PDB file of C-alpha atoms in Angstrom:
ATOM      1  CA  MET A 622       8.216  -8.790 -25.730  1.00 76.00           C
ATOM      2  CA  TYR A 623      10.537 -11.170 -27.538  1.00 85.00           C
ATOM      3  CA  GLY A 624       9.722 -14.089 -25.249  1.00 82.00           C
ATOM      4  CA  LYS A 625      10.722 -12.223 -22.091  1.00 86.00           C
ATOM      5  CA  ALA A 626       8.552 -11.868 -19.011  1.00 86.00           C
ATOM      6  CA  PRO A 627       7.853  -8.364 -17.734  1.00 90.00           C
ATOM      7  CA  VAL A 628       9.981  -7.089 -14.866  1.00 92.00           C
ATOM      8  CA  SER A 629       6.865  -5.976 -12.972  1.00 90.00           C
ATOM      9  CA  VAL A 630       3.123  -6.478 -13.320  1.00 90.00           C
ATOM     10  CA  LEU A 631       0.768  -3.866 -11.851  1.00 89.00           C
ATOM     11  CA  THR A 632      -2.714  -4.942 -10.755  1.00 88.00           C
ATOM     12  CA  ASP A 633      -5.382  -4.205  -8.184  1.00 85.00           C
ATOM     13  CA  GLN A 634      -5.632  -6.329  -5.035  1.00 83.00           C
ATOM     14  CA  ASP A 635      -7.594  -9.163  -6.643  1.00 83.00           C
ATOM     15  CA  LEU A 636      -6.279 -12.439  -5.192  1.00 81.00           C
ATOM     16  CA  ALA A 637      -7.012 -14.471  -8.335  1.00 89.00           C
ATOM     17  CA  ILE A 638      -5.064 -12.048 -10.511  1.00 88.00           C
ATOM     18  CA  GLY A 639      -2.185 -12.091  -8.031  1.00 85.00           C
ATOM     19  CA  ALA A 640      -2.091 -15.888  -8.142  1.00 89.00           C
ATOM     20  CA  ALA A 641      -2.208 -15.876 -11.951  1.00 91.00           C
ATOM     21  CA  VAL A 642       0.653 -13.368 -12.164  1.00 89.00           C
ATOM     22  CA  LYS A 643       2.733 -15.534  -9.843  1.00 89.00           C
ATOM     23  CA  LYS A 644       1.994 -18.646 -11.900  1.00 91.00           C
ATOM     24  CA  VAL A 645       2.430 -17.181 -15.394  1.00 91.00           C
ATOM     25  CA  PHE A 646       5.211 -14.685 -14.667  1.00 90.00           C
ATOM     26  CA  SER A 647       7.065 -16.404 -11.828  1.00 89.00           C
ATOM     27  CA  ASP A 648      10.165 -14.215 -12.226  1.00 89.00           C
ATOM     28  CA  SER A 649       8.214 -10.942 -12.397  1.00 91.00           C
ATOM     29  CA  ARG A 650       7.438  -8.734  -9.418  1.00 89.00           C
ATOM     30  CA  HIS A 651       3.752  -8.265  -8.686  1.00 87.00           C
ATOM     31  CA  ARG A 652       2.959  -4.688  -7.675  1.00 88.00           C
ATOM     32  CA  LEU A 653      -0.282  -3.016  -6.662  1.00 88.00           C
ATOM     33  CA  TYR A 654      -1.640   0.218  -8.101  1.00 87.00           C
ATOM     34  CA  LEU A 655      -1.228   2.951  -5.523  1.00 90.00           C
ATOM     35  CA  TRP A 656      -4.303   4.654  -6.947  1.00 91.00           C
ATOM     36  CA  HIS A 657      -6.403   1.573  -6.193  1.00 89.00           C
ATOM     37  CA  ILE A 658      -5.125   1.348  -2.630  1.00 89.00           C
ATOM     38  CA  LYS A 659      -5.594   5.063  -1.952  1.00 90.00           C
ATOM     39  CA  LYS A 660      -9.138   4.856  -3.306  1.00 91.00           C
ATOM     40  CA  LYS A 661     -10.021   2.475  -0.452  1.00 92.00           C
ATOM     41  CA  PHE A 662      -8.720   4.636   2.404  1.00 93.00           C
ATOM     42  CA  PRO A 663     -11.845   6.816   2.749  1.00 92.00           C
ATOM     43  CA  GLU A 664     -13.998   3.686   2.954  1.00 92.00           C
ATOM     44  CA  LYS A 665     -11.788   1.668   5.290  1.00 93.00           C
ATOM     45  CA  LEU A 666     -10.581   4.520   7.542  1.00 93.00           C
ATOM     46  CA  SER A 667     -13.242   7.203   7.212  1.00 91.00           C
ATOM     47  CA  HIS A 668     -12.792   8.267  10.852  1.00 91.00           C
ATOM     48  CA  LEU A 669      -9.153   9.219  10.126  1.00 92.00           C
ATOM     49  CA  TYR A 670      -8.820   9.765   6.409  1.00 90.00           C
ATOM     50  CA  HIS A 671     -10.502  13.045   5.607  1.00 86.00           C
ATOM     51  CA  LYS A 672      -9.507  16.390   4.127  1.00 84.00           C
ATOM     52  CA  LYS A 673      -6.271  17.714   5.671  1.00 85.00           C
ATOM     53  CA  SER A 674      -6.297  15.251   8.594  1.00 91.00           C
ATOM     54  CA  ALA A 675      -3.028  14.557  10.401  1.00 92.00           C
ATOM     55  CA  PHE A 676      -3.366  10.887   9.447  1.00 93.00           C
ATOM     56  CA  LYS A 677      -3.762  11.700   5.750  1.00 93.00           C
ATOM     57  CA  CYS A 678      -0.739  14.022   5.837  1.00 93.00           C
ATOM     58  CA  GLY A 679       1.321  11.390   7.672  1.00 93.00           C
ATOM     59  CA  LEU A 680       0.298   8.719   5.198  1.00 93.00           C
ATOM     60  CA  LYS A 681       1.327  10.896   2.255  1.00 93.00           C
ATOM     61  CA  ARG A 682       4.674  11.523   3.933  1.00 93.00           C
ATOM     62  CA  CYS A 683       5.119   7.790   4.493  1.00 93.00           C
ATOM     63  CA  ILE A 684       4.310   6.911   0.877  1.00 92.00           C
ATOM     64  CA  TYR A 685       6.005   9.737  -0.998  1.00 95.00           C
ATOM     65  CA  GLU A 686       8.883  10.814   1.240  1.00 95.00           C
ATOM     66  CA  SER A 687      10.329   7.504   2.442  1.00 94.00           C
ATOM     67  CA  TYR A 688      13.465   6.739   0.467  1.00 95.00           C
ATOM     68  CA  THR A 689      14.546   3.551   2.225  1.00 96.00           C
ATOM     69  CA  VAL A 690      12.735   0.500   3.557  1.00 94.00           C
ATOM     70  CA  GLU A 691      13.853   1.409   7.067  1.00 96.00           C
ATOM     71  CA  GLU A 692      12.532   4.943   6.768  1.00 96.00           C
ATOM     72  CA  PHE A 693       9.190   3.705   5.415  1.00 95.00           C
ATOM     73  CA  GLU A 694       8.788   1.169   8.211  1.00 95.00           C
ATOM     74  CA  LYS A 695       9.670   3.719  10.885  1.00 96.00           C
ATOM     75  CA  VAL A 696       7.127   6.262   9.616  1.00 95.00           C
ATOM     76  CA  TRP A 697       4.507   3.540   8.990  1.00 95.00           C
ATOM     77  CA  ASN A 698       4.850   2.149  12.521  1.00 96.00           C
ATOM     78  CA  GLU A 699       4.634   5.628  14.043  1.00 95.00           C
ATOM     79  CA  LEU A 700       1.502   6.343  12.012  1.00 95.00           C
ATOM     80  CA  ILE A 701      -0.128   3.066  13.057  1.00 96.00           C
ATOM     81  CA  ILE A 702       0.668   3.521  16.765  1.00 96.00           C
ATOM     82  CA  GLU A 703      -0.243   7.240  16.902  1.00 95.00           C
ATOM     83  CA  ASN A 704      -3.664   6.459  15.451  1.00 95.00           C
ATOM     84  CA  GLY A 705      -4.396   3.267  17.399  1.00 95.00           C
ATOM     85  CA  LEU A 706      -4.486   1.099  14.272  1.00 96.00           C
ATOM     86  CA  GLU A 707      -2.429  -1.846  15.527  1.00 96.00           C
ATOM     87  CA  GLN A 708      -5.468  -4.157  15.277  1.00 95.00           C
ATOM     88  CA  ASN A 709      -6.782  -2.883  11.931  1.00 95.00           C
ATOM     89  CA  GLU A 710      -6.999  -6.018   9.793  1.00 94.00           C
ATOM     90  CA  TRP A 711      -7.180  -4.158   6.484  1.00 92.00           C
ATOM     91  CA  LEU A 712      -3.993  -2.206   7.173  1.00 92.00           C
ATOM     92  CA  GLN A 713      -2.235  -5.300   8.497  1.00 92.00           C
ATOM     93  CA  GLY A 714      -3.135  -7.189   5.317  1.00 88.00           C
ATOM     94  CA  LEU A 715      -2.066  -4.284   3.143  1.00 87.00           C
ATOM     95  CA  TYR A 716       1.279  -4.101   4.939  1.00 89.00           C
ATOM     96  CA  GLU A 717       1.824  -7.839   4.507  1.00 85.00           C
ATOM     97  CA  ILE A 718       1.227  -7.580   0.776  1.00 79.00           C
TER      98      ILE A 718
END
């Protein structure tokens, strides 16, 4: 890479890897694999995330059809409130990341 750091580094949600990326590539942006995150939804939100559920459709719309930060946050907040997920620690942590 001719001595240049990558613009972005994609990883899973492993905290140690995230810390290493920040230390080694301090000017690079650390990003998470969407596939890895989506893989956890059935486990973490099985009561809402199932085939053709309104929550799953809303989540897809939030992820794939939000073109600005403001639009994403509006749809995300609506989704959280509509489904009573304001106290869900996993989603709160995911949002913070």
